[in-house]
CSV table of C-alpha atoms and ligand atoms in Angstrom, one decimal:
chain,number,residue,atom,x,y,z
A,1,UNK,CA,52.1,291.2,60.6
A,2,UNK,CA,50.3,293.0,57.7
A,3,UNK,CA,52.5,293.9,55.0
A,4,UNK,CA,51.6,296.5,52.3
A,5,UNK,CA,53.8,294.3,49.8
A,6,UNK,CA,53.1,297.5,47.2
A,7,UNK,CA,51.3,300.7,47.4
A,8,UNK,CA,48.6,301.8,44.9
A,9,UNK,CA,46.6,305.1,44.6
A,10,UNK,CA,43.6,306.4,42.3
A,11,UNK,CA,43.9,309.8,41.2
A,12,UNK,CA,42.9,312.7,43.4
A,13,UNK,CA,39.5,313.2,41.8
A,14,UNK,CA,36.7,316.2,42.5
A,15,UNK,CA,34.8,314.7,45.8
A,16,UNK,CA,33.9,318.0,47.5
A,17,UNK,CA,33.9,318.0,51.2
A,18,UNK,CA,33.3,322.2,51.8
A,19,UNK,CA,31.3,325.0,50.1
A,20,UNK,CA,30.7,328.4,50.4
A,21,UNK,CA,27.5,330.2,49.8
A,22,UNK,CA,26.3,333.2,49.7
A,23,UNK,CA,22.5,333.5,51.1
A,24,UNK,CA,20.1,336.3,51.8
A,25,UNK,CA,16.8,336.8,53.1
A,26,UNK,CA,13.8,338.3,50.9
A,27,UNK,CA,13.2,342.1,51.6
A,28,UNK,CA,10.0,342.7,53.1
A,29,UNK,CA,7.1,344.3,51.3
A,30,UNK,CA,5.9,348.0,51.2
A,31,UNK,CA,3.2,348.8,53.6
A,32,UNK,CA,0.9,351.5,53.2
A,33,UNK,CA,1.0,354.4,55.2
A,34,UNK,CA,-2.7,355.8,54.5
A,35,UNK,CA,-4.5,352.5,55.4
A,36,UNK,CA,-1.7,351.3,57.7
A,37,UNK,CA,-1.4,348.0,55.7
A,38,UNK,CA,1.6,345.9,56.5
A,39,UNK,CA,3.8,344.5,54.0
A,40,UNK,CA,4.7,340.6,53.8
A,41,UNK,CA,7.9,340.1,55.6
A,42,UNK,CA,10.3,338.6,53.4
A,43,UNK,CA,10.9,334.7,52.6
A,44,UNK,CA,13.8,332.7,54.9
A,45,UNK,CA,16.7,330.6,53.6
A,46,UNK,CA,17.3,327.0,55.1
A,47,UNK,CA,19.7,324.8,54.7
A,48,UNK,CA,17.9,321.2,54.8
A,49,UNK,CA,19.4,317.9,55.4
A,50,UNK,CA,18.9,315.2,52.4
A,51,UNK,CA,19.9,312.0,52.4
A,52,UNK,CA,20.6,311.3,48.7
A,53,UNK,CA,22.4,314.6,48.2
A,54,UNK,CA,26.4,315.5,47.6
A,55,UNK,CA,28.0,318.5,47.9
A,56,UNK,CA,29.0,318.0,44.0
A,57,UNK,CA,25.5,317.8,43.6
A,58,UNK,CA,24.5,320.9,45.2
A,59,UNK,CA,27.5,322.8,43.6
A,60,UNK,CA,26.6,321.7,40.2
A,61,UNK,CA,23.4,322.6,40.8
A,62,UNK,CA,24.1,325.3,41.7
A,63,UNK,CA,27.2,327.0,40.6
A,64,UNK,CA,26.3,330.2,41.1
A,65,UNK,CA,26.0,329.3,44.4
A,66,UNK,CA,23.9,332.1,45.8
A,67,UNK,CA,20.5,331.6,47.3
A,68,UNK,CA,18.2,334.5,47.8
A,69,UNK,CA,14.4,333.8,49.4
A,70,UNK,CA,11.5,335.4,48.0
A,71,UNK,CA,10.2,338.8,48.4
A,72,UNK,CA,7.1,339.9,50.3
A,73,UNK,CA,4.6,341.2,48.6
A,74,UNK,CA,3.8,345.3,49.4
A,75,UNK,CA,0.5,346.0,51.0
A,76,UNK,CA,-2.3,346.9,48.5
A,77,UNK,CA,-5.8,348.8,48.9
A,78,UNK,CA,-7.3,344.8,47.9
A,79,UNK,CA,-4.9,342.9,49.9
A,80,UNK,CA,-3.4,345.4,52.9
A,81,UNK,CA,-1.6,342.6,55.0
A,82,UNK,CA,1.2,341.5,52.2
A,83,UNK,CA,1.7,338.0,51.5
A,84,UNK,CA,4.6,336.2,52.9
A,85,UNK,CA,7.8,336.0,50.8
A,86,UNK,CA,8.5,332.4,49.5
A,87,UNK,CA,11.2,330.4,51.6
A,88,UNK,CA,14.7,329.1,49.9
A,89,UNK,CA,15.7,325.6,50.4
A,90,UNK,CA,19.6,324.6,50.1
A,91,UNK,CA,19.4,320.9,49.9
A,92,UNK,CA,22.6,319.4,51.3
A,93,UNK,CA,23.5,316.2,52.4
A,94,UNK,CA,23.2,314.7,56.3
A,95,UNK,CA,26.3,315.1,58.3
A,96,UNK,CA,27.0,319.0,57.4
A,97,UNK,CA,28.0,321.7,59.9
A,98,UNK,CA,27.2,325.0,58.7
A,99,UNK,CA,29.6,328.0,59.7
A,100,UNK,CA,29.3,331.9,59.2
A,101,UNK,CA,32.0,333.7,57.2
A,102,UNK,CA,33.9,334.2,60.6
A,103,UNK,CA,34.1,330.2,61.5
A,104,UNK,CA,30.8,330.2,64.3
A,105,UNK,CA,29.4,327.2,64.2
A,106,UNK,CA,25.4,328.1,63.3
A,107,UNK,CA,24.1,324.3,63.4
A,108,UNK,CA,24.7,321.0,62.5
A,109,UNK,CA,22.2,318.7,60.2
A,110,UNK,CA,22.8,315.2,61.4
A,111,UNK,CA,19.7,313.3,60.3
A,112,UNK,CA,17.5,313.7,57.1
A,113,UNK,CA,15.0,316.6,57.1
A,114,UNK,CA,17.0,318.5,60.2
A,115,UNK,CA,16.9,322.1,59.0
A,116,UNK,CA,19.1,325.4,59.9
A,117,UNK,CA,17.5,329.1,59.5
A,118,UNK,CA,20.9,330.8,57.8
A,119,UNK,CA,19.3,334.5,56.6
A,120,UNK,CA,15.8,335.5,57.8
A,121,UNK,CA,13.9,337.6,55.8
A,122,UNK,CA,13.0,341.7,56.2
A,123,UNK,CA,10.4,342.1,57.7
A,124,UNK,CA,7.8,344.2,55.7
A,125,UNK,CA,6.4,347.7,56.1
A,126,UNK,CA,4.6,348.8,58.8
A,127,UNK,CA,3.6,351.3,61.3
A,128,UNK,CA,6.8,350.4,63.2
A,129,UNK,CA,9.4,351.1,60.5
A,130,UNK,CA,7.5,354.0,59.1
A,131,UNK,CA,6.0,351.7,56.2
A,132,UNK,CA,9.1,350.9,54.9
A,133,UNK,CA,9.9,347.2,54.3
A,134,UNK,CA,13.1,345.9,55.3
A,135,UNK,CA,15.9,344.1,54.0
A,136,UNK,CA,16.3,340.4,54.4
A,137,UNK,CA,19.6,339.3,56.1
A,138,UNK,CA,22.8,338.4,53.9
A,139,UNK,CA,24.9,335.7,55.2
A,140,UNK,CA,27.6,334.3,53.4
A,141,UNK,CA,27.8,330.9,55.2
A,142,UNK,CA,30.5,327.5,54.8
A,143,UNK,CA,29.3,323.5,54.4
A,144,UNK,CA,31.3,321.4,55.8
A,145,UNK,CA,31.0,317.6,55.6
A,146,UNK,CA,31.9,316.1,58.6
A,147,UNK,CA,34.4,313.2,58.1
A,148,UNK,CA,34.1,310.2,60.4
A,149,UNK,CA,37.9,309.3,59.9
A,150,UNK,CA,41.0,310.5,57.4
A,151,UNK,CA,41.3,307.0,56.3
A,152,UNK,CA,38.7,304.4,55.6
A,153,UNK,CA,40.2,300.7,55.3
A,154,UNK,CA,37.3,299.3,52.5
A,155,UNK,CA,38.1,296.0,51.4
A,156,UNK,CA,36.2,292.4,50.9
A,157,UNK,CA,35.3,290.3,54.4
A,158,UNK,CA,38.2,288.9,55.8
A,159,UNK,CA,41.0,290.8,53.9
A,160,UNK,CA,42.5,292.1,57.3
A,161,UNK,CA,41.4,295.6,57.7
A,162,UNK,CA,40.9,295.1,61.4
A,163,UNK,CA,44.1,293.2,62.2
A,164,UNK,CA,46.1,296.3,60.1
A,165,UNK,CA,43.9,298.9,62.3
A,166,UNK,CA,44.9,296.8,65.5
A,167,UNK,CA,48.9,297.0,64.2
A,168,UNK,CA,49.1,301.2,63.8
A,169,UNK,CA,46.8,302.2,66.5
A,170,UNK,CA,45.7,301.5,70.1
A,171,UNK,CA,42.6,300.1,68.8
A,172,UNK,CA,41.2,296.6,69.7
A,173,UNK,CA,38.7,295.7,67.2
A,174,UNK,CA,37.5,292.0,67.3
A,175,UNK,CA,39.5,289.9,64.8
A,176,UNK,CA,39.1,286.2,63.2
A,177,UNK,CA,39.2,284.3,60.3
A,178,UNK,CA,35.0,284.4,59.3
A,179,UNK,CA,33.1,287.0,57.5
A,180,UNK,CA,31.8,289.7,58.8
A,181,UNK,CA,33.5,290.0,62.0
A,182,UNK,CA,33.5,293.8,62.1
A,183,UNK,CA,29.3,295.2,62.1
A,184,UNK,CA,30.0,298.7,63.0
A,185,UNK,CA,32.9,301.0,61.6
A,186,UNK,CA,35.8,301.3,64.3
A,187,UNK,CA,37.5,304.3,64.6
A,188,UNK,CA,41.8,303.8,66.0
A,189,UNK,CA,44.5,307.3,66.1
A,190,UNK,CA,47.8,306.9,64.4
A,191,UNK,CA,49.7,309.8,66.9
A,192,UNK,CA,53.2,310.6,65.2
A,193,UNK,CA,55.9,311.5,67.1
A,194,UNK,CA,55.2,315.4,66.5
A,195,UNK,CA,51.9,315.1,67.9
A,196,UNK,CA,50.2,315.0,64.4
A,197,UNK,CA,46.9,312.4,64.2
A,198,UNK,CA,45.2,310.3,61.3
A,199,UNK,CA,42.3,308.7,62.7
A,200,UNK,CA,41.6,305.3,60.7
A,201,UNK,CA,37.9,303.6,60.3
A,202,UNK,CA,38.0,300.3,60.0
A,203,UNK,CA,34.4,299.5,57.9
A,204,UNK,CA,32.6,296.4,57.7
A,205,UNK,CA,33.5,294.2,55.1
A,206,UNK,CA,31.8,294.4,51.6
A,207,UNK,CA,30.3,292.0,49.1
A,208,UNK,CA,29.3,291.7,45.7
A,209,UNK,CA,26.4,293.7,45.1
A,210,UNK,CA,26.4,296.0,48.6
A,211,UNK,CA,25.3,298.7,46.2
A,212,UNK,CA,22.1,296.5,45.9
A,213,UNK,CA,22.3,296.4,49.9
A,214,UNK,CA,23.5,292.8,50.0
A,215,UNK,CA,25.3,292.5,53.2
A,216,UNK,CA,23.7,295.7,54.9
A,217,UNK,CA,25.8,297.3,51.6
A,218,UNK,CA,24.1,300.6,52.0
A,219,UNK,CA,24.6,300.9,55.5
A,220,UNK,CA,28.7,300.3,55.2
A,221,UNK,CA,28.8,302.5,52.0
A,222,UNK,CA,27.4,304.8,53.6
A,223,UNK,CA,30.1,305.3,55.9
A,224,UNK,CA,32.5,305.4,53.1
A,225,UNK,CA,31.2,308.6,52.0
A,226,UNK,CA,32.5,310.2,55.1
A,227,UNK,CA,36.0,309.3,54.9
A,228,UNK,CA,38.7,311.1,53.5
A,229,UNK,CA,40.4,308.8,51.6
A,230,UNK,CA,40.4,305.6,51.4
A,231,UNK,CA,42.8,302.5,51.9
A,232,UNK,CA,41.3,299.1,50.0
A,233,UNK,CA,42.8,296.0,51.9
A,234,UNK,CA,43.5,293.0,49.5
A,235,UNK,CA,43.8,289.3,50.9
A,236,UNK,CA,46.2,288.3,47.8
A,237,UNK,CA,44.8,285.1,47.9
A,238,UNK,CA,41.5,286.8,47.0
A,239,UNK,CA,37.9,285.9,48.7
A,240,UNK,CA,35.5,283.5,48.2
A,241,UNK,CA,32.4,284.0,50.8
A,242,UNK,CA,30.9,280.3,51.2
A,243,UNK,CA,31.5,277.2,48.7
A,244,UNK,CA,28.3,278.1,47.2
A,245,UNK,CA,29.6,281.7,45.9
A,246,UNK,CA,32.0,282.1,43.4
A,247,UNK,CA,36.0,282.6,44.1
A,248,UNK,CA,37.5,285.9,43.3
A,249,UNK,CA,40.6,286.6,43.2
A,250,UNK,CA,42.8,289.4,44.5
A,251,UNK,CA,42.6,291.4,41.6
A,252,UNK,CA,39.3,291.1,41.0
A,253,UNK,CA,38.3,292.0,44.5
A,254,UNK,CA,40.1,295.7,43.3
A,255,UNK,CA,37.8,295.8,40.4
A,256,UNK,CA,34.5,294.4,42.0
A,257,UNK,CA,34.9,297.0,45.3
A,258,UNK,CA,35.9,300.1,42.8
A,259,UNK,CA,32.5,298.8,40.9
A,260,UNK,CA,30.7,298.7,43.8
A,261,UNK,CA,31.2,302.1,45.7
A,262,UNK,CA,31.4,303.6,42.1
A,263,UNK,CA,27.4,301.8,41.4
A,264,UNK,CA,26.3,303.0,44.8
A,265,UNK,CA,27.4,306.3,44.2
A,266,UNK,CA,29.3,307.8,41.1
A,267,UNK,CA,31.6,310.6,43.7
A,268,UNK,CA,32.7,308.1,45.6
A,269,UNK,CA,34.8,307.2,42.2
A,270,UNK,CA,36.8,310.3,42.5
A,271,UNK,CA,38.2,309.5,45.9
A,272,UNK,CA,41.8,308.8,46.5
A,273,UNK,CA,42.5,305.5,47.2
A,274,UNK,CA,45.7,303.7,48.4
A,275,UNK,CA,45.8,299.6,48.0
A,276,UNK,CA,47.5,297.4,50.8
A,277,UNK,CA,47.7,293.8,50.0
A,278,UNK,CA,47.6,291.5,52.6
A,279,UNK,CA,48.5,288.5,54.0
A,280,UNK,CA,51.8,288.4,52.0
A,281,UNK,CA,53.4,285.9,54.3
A,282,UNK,CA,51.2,283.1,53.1
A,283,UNK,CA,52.8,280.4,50.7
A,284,UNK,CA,52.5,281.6,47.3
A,285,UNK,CA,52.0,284.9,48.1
A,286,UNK,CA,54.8,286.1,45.9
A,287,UNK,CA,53.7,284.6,42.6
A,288,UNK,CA,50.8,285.9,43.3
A,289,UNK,CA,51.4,289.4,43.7
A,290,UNK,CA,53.7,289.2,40.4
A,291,UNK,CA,50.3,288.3,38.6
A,292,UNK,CA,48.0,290.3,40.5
A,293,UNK,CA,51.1,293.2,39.3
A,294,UNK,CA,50.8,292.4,35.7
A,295,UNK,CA,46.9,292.9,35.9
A,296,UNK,CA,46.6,296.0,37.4
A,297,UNK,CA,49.4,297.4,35.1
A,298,UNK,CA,47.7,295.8,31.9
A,299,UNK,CA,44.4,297.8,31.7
A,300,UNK,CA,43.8,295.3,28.4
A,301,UNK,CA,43.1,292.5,31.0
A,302,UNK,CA,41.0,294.3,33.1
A,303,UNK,CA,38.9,295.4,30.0
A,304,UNK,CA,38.7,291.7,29.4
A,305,UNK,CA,36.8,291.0,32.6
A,306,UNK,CA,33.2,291.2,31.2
A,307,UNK,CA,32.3,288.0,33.2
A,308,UNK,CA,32.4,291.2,36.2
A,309,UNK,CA,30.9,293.3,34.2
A,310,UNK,CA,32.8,296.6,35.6
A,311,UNK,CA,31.3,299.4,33.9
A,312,UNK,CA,34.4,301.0,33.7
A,313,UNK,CA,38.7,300.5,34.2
A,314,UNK,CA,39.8,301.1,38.0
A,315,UNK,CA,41.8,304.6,37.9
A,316,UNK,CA,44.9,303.4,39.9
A,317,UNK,CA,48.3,304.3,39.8
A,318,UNK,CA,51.4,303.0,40.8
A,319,UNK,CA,52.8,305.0,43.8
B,1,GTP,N1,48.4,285.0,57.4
B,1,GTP,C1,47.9,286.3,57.7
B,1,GTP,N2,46.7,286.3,58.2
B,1,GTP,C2,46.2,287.6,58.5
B,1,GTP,C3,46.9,288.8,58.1
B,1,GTP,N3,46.1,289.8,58.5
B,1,GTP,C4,45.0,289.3,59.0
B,1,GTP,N4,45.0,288.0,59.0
B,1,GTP,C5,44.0,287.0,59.5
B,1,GTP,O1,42.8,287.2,58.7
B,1,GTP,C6,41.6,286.9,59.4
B,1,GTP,C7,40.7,288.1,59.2
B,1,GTP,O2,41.3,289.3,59.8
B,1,GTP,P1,40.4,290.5,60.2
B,1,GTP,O3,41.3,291.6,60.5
B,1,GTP,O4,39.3,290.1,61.2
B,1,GTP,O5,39.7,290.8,58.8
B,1,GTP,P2,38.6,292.0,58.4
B,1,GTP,O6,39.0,292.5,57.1
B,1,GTP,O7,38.6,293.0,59.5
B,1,GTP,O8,37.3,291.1,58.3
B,1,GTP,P3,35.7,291.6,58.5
B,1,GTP,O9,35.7,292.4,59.8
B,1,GTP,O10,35.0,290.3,58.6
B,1,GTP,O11,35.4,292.4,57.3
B,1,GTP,C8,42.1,286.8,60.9
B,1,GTP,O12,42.1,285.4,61.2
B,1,GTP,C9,43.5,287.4,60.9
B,1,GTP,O13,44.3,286.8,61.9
B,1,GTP,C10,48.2,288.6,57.5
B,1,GTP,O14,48.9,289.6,57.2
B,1,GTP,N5,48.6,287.3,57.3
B,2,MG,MG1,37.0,293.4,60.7
């Protein structure tokens, strides 16, 4: 029923799913013996959940990519219980699991704020340790962005992601001809004869301006994020929401979704995309495609699209 009538793919780009770091706890601070003054135990490194952060982000950030927590302070004649090394933040984004060098899970961060202890720091001179501070803990630890799905089929309201989810898996999403028929993201298993999965999320339908949050936009392009790659479903007839909005047609649905997941968040850009246009067994379809062809091989024309305003020319190849 859904046929791909061509194939279409953006370039691999640098969307980061994993990152290693290397993290160490602050060494504590020198006690002192005669007065039996304790040093400050050294400062802790978190990992913190943030919602507005990427991976990219946190790696450009930080290329280095080391995070050490702040030292405690040795015990003085003026001040004999140290003060407590400062604490190191790692701001990552929600939705990471965090691993040690040897693959143990250490926690997950699954809403904004959740925070992981990853390298504690020494603990500082005292009585105990012969007044000798200790050294804070070195971890070398793995991010890994947890991905809903593989695949996430992103295309306007109505296209047919759902009916092309309900044709290669075992999945029954709902399915009709209005708007907006899918409200949460659906997740089907393509199992190959070898036992080898691709699990597919079908994702609510987006509109002009979900960057802005029309539609719930922020909520749906949220779950983009957390996809592998992606799989825009066209309607080659194109999309027109109510008679009040404006038509669009197929190929300017390609431009106006790779505008909107590239306004809502630049990374998203650099994901691989595939295109499946739909609904090719409509009348007219074939003309259709031949033009909707002509304009994703002519970058001039898209260019020439200033009426939509896209910031910048769709990176898609032919496959
Ligand atoms: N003629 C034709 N109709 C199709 C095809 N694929 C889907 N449809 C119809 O298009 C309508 C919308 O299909 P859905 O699969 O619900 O579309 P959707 O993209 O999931 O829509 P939202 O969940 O609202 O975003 C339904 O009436 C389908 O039967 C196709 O290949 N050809
Ligand atoms: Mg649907």
């Amino acid at each position: 029923m859904v046929r791909c009538g061509s194939v279409w793919f953006r370039k691999y780009g640098n969307f980061i799913d994993n990152l290693r770091l290397f993290t160490r706890g602050g060494s504590g601070g020198m006690g002192y013996p005669r007065l039996g003054g304790e040093g400050g135990k050294g400062g802790d490194v978190w990992v913190v959940a943030h919602k507005k952060m990427t991976l990219k982000q946190l790696k450009d950030k930080y290329p280095q990519k080391r995070f050490v927590a702040g030292e405690g302070a040795n015990s003085r004649v003026n001040a004999l219980k140290g003060s407590r090394g400062k604490d190191c933040e790692i701001p990552v984004p929600v939705g990471i699991s965090v691993t040690d060098e040897n693959g143990k899970i250490i926690g997950e961060l699954n809403k904004e704020k959740d925070r992981i202890l990853v390298a504690e720091g020494g603990l500082g001179g005292k009585l105990l340790t012969n007044f000798l501070p200790l050294k804070g803990q070195k971890r070398v630890i793995h991010l890994d962005l947890k991905l809903i799905a593989d695949i996430g089929l992103v295309g306007f309201p109505n296209a047919g992601k759902s009916s092309l989810l309900s044709q290669v898996s075992h999945a029954k999403p709902a399915i009709a001809d209005y708007a907006f028929t899918t409200l949460q993201p659906e997740l089907g298993k393509i199992v190959y004869n070898d036992f080898r999965q691709i699990s597919v999320a079908d994702l609510p339908g987006l509109i002009e301006g979900a960057h802005m949050n029309k539609g719930m936009g922020h909520k749906f392009l949220k779950h983009i994020e957390r996809t592998r790659q992606l799989l825009f479903v066209v309607d080659i007839s194109g999309f027109q929401l109510s008679s009040q909005t404006q038509y669009r047609t197929a190929f300017e649905t390609i431009i106006l979704l790779t505008k909107e997941l590239e306004l809502y968040k630049e990374e998203l850009q650099t994901k691989p995309v595939l295109l499946a246009v739909n609904k090719m067994d409509l009348p007219g379809a074939q003309d259709m495609f031949h033009v909707l062809m002509n304009q994703l091989q002519n970058p001039k024309d898209i260019c020439c699209l200033t009426s939509l305003n896209s910031p910048r020319k769709p990176n898609l190849l032919l496959l």
